[in-house]
Short mmCIF file of C-alpha atoms in Angstrom, two decimals:
data_model
loop_
_atom_site.label_atom_id
_atom_site.label_comp_id
_atom_site.label_asym_id
_atom_site.label_seq_id
_atom_site.Cartn_x
_atom_site.Cartn_y
_atom_site.Cartn_z
CA MET A 1 1.23 30.08 23.24
CA HIS A 2 2.63 29.97 19.69
CA LYS A 3 0.55 27.93 17.22
CA GLN A 4 3.44 25.59 16.42
CA LEU A 5 4.12 24.96 20.11
CA LYS A 6 0.42 24.23 20.67
CA ALA A 7 0.50 21.82 17.74
CA ASP A 8 3.61 20.07 19.05
CA VAL A 9 2.10 19.74 22.53
CA THR A 10 -1.09 18.33 20.99
CA LEU A 11 0.86 15.75 18.98
CA LEU A 12 2.86 14.85 22.09
CA LEU A 13 -0.41 14.26 23.95
CA VAL A 14 -1.58 12.01 21.10
CA VAL A 15 1.66 10.02 21.28
CA ILE A 16 1.35 9.65 25.07
CA ILE A 17 -2.20 8.33 24.59
CA TRP A 18 -1.01 5.88 21.93
CA GLY A 19 1.80 4.75 24.22
CA SER A 20 -0.65 4.06 27.04
CA THR A 21 -2.87 1.85 24.89
CA PHE A 22 -0.38 -1.04 24.87
CA VAL A 23 -0.68 -1.43 28.64
CA ILE A 24 -4.41 -0.66 28.69
CA THR A 25 -5.18 -3.18 25.95
CA LYS A 26 -2.98 -5.88 27.48
CA ASP A 27 -4.86 -5.54 30.75
CA ALA A 28 -8.27 -5.53 29.02
CA ILE A 29 -7.68 -8.76 27.08
CA GLN A 30 -7.05 -10.57 30.35
CA HIS A 31 -10.81 -10.14 30.96
CA ILE A 32 -12.26 -10.30 27.44
CA GLN A 33 -11.28 -12.09 24.24
CA THR A 34 -9.28 -10.27 21.59
CA TYR A 35 -11.83 -9.71 18.81
CA ASN A 36 -14.58 -8.99 21.31
CA PHE A 37 -12.49 -6.13 22.67
CA LEU A 38 -11.70 -4.86 19.18
CA THR A 39 -15.41 -4.94 18.34
CA LEU A 40 -16.32 -2.77 21.31
CA ARG A 41 -13.46 -0.38 20.61
CA PHE A 42 -14.07 0.14 16.91
CA VAL A 43 -17.87 0.08 16.91
CA LEU A 44 -17.80 2.98 19.37
CA ALA A 45 -15.03 4.74 17.41
CA ALA A 46 -16.95 4.32 14.14
CA LEU A 47 -20.09 5.80 15.70
CA LEU A 48 -18.13 8.75 17.07
CA LEU A 49 -16.42 9.46 13.73
CA ALA A 50 -19.75 9.16 11.91
CA LEU A 51 -21.20 11.68 14.36
CA PHE A 52 -18.35 14.14 13.78
CA SER A 53 -18.57 13.71 9.99
CA PHE A 54 -22.39 13.62 9.85
CA LYS A 55 -22.72 16.83 7.81
CA LYS A 56 -20.18 15.50 5.28
CA LEU A 57 -21.85 12.09 4.79
CA PRO A 58 -23.90 13.25 1.74
CA GLY A 59 -20.56 13.80 0.00
CA LEU A 60 -19.50 10.17 0.45
CA ASP A 61 -18.59 8.82 -3.00
CA ARG A 62 -17.59 5.48 -4.50
CA ILE A 63 -13.87 6.27 -4.49
CA THR A 64 -13.90 7.12 -0.78
CA VAL A 65 -15.79 3.91 0.02
CA LYS A 66 -13.43 1.78 -2.07
CA ASN A 67 -10.29 3.36 -0.62
CA GLY A 68 -11.72 3.24 2.89
CA VAL A 69 -12.45 -0.48 2.56
CA ILE A 70 -8.88 -1.18 1.42
CA LEU A 71 -7.46 0.87 4.29
CA GLY A 72 -9.84 -0.82 6.72
CA LEU A 73 -8.66 -4.27 5.65
CA MET A 74 -5.04 -3.26 6.23
CA LEU A 75 -5.79 -1.58 9.55
CA PHE A 76 -7.82 -4.55 10.81
CA GLY A 77 -4.95 -6.89 9.94
CA GLY A 78 -2.59 -4.68 11.92
CA TYR A 79 -4.78 -4.41 15.00
CA ALA A 80 -5.77 -8.09 14.91
CA PHE A 81 -2.19 -9.40 14.84
CA GLN A 82 -1.01 -6.76 17.32
CA THR A 83 -3.76 -7.47 19.85
CA VAL A 84 -3.47 -11.25 19.51
CA GLY A 85 0.27 -10.84 20.00
CA LEU A 86 -0.27 -8.88 23.21
CA ASN A 87 -1.68 -12.07 24.74
CA TYR A 88 1.77 -13.66 24.48
CA THR A 89 4.33 -10.87 24.69
CA THR A 90 5.00 -7.83 26.85
CA ALA A 91 3.55 -4.38 26.23
CA SER A 92 7.10 -3.06 25.83
CA ASN A 93 8.04 -5.58 23.15
CA SER A 94 4.77 -4.96 21.34
CA ALA A 95 5.35 -1.20 21.25
CA PHE A 96 8.92 -1.31 19.98
CA ILE A 97 8.22 -4.05 17.43
CA THR A 98 5.19 -2.09 16.19
CA GLY A 99 7.51 0.89 15.69
CA PHE A 100 9.34 -1.25 13.13
CA SER A 101 6.46 -0.54 10.71
CA ALA A 102 7.81 3.00 10.25
CA VAL A 103 11.13 1.52 9.16
CA ILE A 104 9.76 -0.86 6.55
CA VAL A 105 7.43 1.72 4.96
CA PRO A 106 10.12 3.23 2.69
CA ILE A 107 11.42 -0.23 1.79
CA LEU A 108 7.97 -1.48 0.79
CA SER A 109 7.37 1.78 -1.06
CA THR A 110 10.50 1.33 -3.15
CA PHE A 111 9.44 -2.19 -4.14
CA MET A 112 5.92 -1.06 -5.00
CA LEU A 113 7.22 1.91 -7.00
CA LYS A 114 10.19 -0.08 -8.38
CA LYS A 115 12.74 2.48 -7.21
CA ARG A 116 16.06 2.05 -5.46
CA PRO A 117 15.78 2.57 -1.68
CA GLN A 118 17.53 5.57 -0.19
CA LEU A 119 20.64 4.98 1.89
CA SER A 120 18.92 6.37 5.00
CA ALA A 121 16.12 3.80 4.61
CA VAL A 122 18.60 0.93 4.26
CA LEU A 123 20.51 2.16 7.31
CA GLY A 124 17.25 2.40 9.24
CA VAL A 125 16.33 -1.19 8.41
CA VAL A 126 19.78 -2.51 9.38
CA LEU A 127 19.67 -0.72 12.74
CA ALA A 128 16.07 -1.73 13.44
CA VAL A 129 16.59 -5.39 12.51
CA ALA A 130 19.64 -5.55 14.78
CA GLY A 131 17.56 -3.95 17.51
CA LEU A 132 14.72 -6.42 16.98
CA GLY A 133 17.15 -9.30 17.37
CA LEU A 134 18.45 -7.96 20.67
CA LEU A 135 14.94 -7.19 21.91
CA THR A 136 13.15 -10.40 20.97
CA LEU A 137 15.67 -13.23 20.67
CA GLY A 138 16.53 -15.04 23.88
CA ASP A 139 19.54 -17.24 24.54
CA SER A 140 17.90 -19.99 22.46
CA PHE A 141 17.53 -17.59 19.51
CA MET A 142 13.82 -18.46 19.33
CA LEU A 143 11.15 -15.82 18.73
CA ASN A 144 8.23 -15.64 21.14
CA ILE A 145 4.96 -16.38 19.29
CA GLY A 146 3.59 -13.04 20.49
CA ASP A 147 6.55 -11.24 18.93
CA VAL A 148 5.92 -13.12 15.66
CA TYR A 149 2.28 -11.98 15.59
CA THR A 150 3.40 -8.41 16.31
CA LEU A 151 5.95 -8.55 13.50
CA LEU A 152 3.15 -9.57 11.15
CA CYS A 153 1.11 -6.59 12.33
CA THR A 154 3.90 -4.23 11.24
CA LEU A 155 3.51 -5.39 7.64
CA PHE A 156 -0.19 -4.50 7.66
CA TYR A 157 0.46 -1.16 9.37
CA ALA A 158 3.17 -0.32 6.85
CA LEU A 159 0.86 -1.11 3.93
CA GLN A 160 -1.88 0.97 5.55
CA ILE A 161 0.47 3.95 5.89
CA ILE A 162 1.56 3.64 2.25
CA MET A 163 -2.00 3.37 0.96
CA LEU A 164 -3.19 6.18 3.24
CA ASP A 165 -0.56 8.50 1.79
CA ARG A 166 -1.88 7.64 -1.67
CA TYR A 167 -5.58 7.94 -0.88
CA THR A 168 -5.66 10.99 1.43
CA HIS A 169 -5.50 13.41 -1.49
CA MET A 170 -8.49 11.74 -3.21
CA SER A 171 -11.06 12.08 -0.43
CA ASP A 172 -12.11 14.07 2.60
CA PRO A 173 -9.92 12.72 5.45
CA MET A 174 -12.84 12.57 7.89
CA LEU A 175 -15.04 10.55 5.55
CA LEU A 176 -12.15 8.29 4.61
CA ALA A 177 -11.37 7.59 8.27
CA THR A 178 -15.05 6.95 9.03
CA VAL A 179 -15.29 4.29 6.31
CA GLU A 180 -11.95 2.80 7.34
CA ILE A 181 -12.85 2.49 11.02
CA THR A 182 -16.32 1.17 10.14
CA VAL A 183 -14.70 -1.62 8.13
CA VAL A 184 -12.48 -2.49 11.10
CA ALA A 185 -15.56 -2.54 13.34
CA LEU A 186 -17.46 -4.85 10.96
CA LEU A 187 -14.53 -7.25 10.56
CA SER A 188 -13.94 -7.31 14.32
CA THR A 189 -17.61 -8.15 14.85
CA LEU A 190 -17.46 -10.91 12.22
CA PHE A 191 -14.36 -12.46 13.79
CA THR A 192 -15.97 -12.27 17.22
CA LEU A 193 -19.07 -14.13 16.00
CA VAL A 194 -17.03 -16.78 14.15
CA PHE A 195 -14.10 -17.40 16.52
CA GLU A 196 -15.25 -16.24 19.95
CA GLN A 197 -18.24 -16.13 22.25
CA PRO A 198 -19.60 -12.55 22.26
CA VAL A 199 -19.98 -11.17 25.78
CA ILE A 200 -20.75 -7.87 27.46
CA PRO A 201 -17.79 -7.41 29.84
CA ALA A 202 -18.44 -6.89 33.52
CA ALA A 203 -14.96 -5.65 34.48
CA PRO A 204 -14.85 -1.82 34.78
CA SER A 205 -11.24 -1.88 33.53
CA VAL A 206 -12.42 -3.25 30.18
CA TRP A 207 -14.93 -0.44 29.69
CA LEU A 208 -12.29 2.10 30.71
CA ALA A 209 -9.97 0.57 28.09
CA VAL A 210 -12.73 0.72 25.47
CA LEU A 211 -13.39 4.39 26.21
CA ILE A 212 -9.71 5.36 26.17
CA THR A 213 -8.88 3.44 22.98
CA SER A 214 -11.99 4.48 21.04
CA LEU A 215 -12.60 8.02 22.28
CA LEU A 216 -9.02 9.20 22.86
CA ALA A 217 -6.63 6.91 20.93
CA THR A 218 -8.79 6.74 17.79
CA THR A 219 -11.34 9.58 17.49
CA PHE A 220 -9.54 12.37 19.37
CA ALA A 221 -6.12 11.33 18.05
CA PHE A 222 -7.27 11.38 14.43
CA ILE A 223 -8.95 14.79 14.67
CA ALA A 224 -6.15 16.34 16.75
CA GLN A 225 -3.44 14.96 14.47
CA ASN A 226 -5.07 16.32 11.32
CA ILE A 227 -5.45 19.78 12.86
CA ALA A 228 -2.07 19.93 14.61
CA GLN A 229 -0.01 18.86 11.59
CA LYS A 230 -1.19 21.97 9.74
CA TYR A 231 0.70 24.17 12.23
CA THR A 232 3.93 22.26 12.76
CA THR A 233 6.69 20.85 10.59
CA PRO A 234 7.06 17.28 9.30
CA THR A 235 10.38 17.10 11.16
CA HIS A 236 8.73 17.91 14.48
CA THR A 237 5.97 15.41 13.74
CA ALA A 238 8.41 12.61 12.88
CA LEU A 239 10.50 13.23 16.00
CA ILE A 240 7.45 13.41 18.29
CA PHE A 241 6.08 10.14 16.87
CA LEU A 242 9.33 8.42 17.89
CA GLY A 243 8.15 8.79 21.48
CA GLU A 244 5.29 6.28 21.19
CA PRO A 245 7.28 3.14 22.15
CA VAL A 246 9.22 5.11 24.78
CA PHE A 247 6.01 6.18 26.51
CA ALA A 248 4.67 2.64 26.15
CA GLN A 249 7.73 1.31 27.98
CA ALA A 250 7.30 3.94 30.70
CA PHE A 251 3.66 2.95 31.22
CA ALA A 252 4.59 -0.75 31.18
CA TYR A 253 7.27 -0.17 33.83
CA VAL A 254 5.01 1.88 36.12
CA LEU A 255 1.77 -0.09 35.73
CA LEU A 256 2.89 -3.64 34.89
CA ASP A 257 6.38 -3.76 36.46
CA GLU A 258 7.84 -4.74 33.08
CA LEU A 259 11.62 -4.49 33.16
CA LEU A 260 13.90 -4.66 30.15
CA THR A 261 17.31 -6.31 30.35
CA PRO A 262 20.38 -4.27 29.32
CA ARG A 263 20.46 -6.21 26.03
CA GLN A 264 16.81 -5.37 25.36
CA LEU A 265 17.41 -1.71 26.17
CA VAL A 266 20.20 -1.63 23.57
CA GLY A 267 17.78 -3.27 21.14
CA CYS A 268 15.16 -0.59 21.83
CA ALA A 269 17.75 2.14 21.28
CA LEU A 270 18.72 0.61 17.92
CA ILE A 271 15.08 0.41 16.84
CA LEU A 272 14.61 4.09 17.73
CA ALA A 273 17.80 4.93 15.82
CA GLY A 274 16.46 3.01 12.83
CA MET A 275 13.16 4.89 13.03
CA LEU A 276 15.05 8.19 13.27
CA ALA A 277 17.25 7.37 10.28
CA THR A 278 14.21 6.37 8.25
CA GLU A 279 11.82 9.19 9.14
CA LEU A 280 14.00 12.26 9.64
CA LYS A 281 15.39 12.71 6.12
CA PRO A 282 11.98 12.45 4.37
CA ALA A 283 10.57 14.82 6.99
CA LEU A 284 13.31 17.36 6.28
CA ARG A 285 12.61 17.04 2.57
CA LEU A 286 8.89 17.63 3.17
CA LYS A 287 9.73 20.68 5.28
CA LYS A 288 11.69 22.19 2.41
CA SER A 289 8.86 21.52 -0.04
CA GLY A 290 6.25 22.95 2.35
CA ASP A 291 4.12 19.78 2.48
CA THR A 292 2.76 18.11 5.61
CA ALA A 293 3.82 14.77 6.94
CA SER A 294 1.58 11.83 6.17
CA GLY A 295 -0.46 10.70 9.12
CA LYS A 296 -0.22 7.58 11.18
CA LYS A 297 -2.96 5.06 11.74
CA PRO A 298 -6.16 6.36 13.36
#
């Protein structure tokens, strides 16, 4: 098999895993509180990443720690709001709203860099906002509280993506991710101790969810993504990543019997169109320059 095809298949597998986590997490938090679940997930993920980066740990410097802490704060905010939101909204809504983070990245970047946004980014936002309205607003034009929490998570994810793009070139990616995930694990533990009653779950489905989200969706996904993106194009990567909410909806339909109304399906299509408009042009530009696409959250 050609190296690029192998890379694309690997990235597709990562996206399928990410898509499944919306359903898996929603089921798990029916049996265990939100931060307790996040603690189990990210403590295990941090230990696994530390194990894989063990030989590199002597090279851990102050810049990597500082940048990792900042990224960890952003990533924790994203996962906290997203997982809390899953208690009140559907897995499908959560996935497509989370995809909105890809749309607002270039807009936030232009404000932070004080540059005019590109037309493709503006078009992407318009399409995605229209899609969000169709997906989340009912006849009363009131947002579900779970959708509001998930919208807040997109802001943190977008900031994390922007900062990751800035920091990746300063540090070893493995060490940076290890610090970042460790920060998420520590904050999750702190929030569990302050706001919840720590428990060791008895339900096998919770432990299965912990293993899938920590081992596959975090550790494997990060390592596979970093390797695969060396052998494929940014355009392929951007297009493959568009599949995350689509796979999430497929899992939600099969496993949770979640059905979208025709209006919501149109909304999902508009969000995907917005993501495509936002991500494809920068990816094509990266392809011409020979760079790799910046990674998503671990």
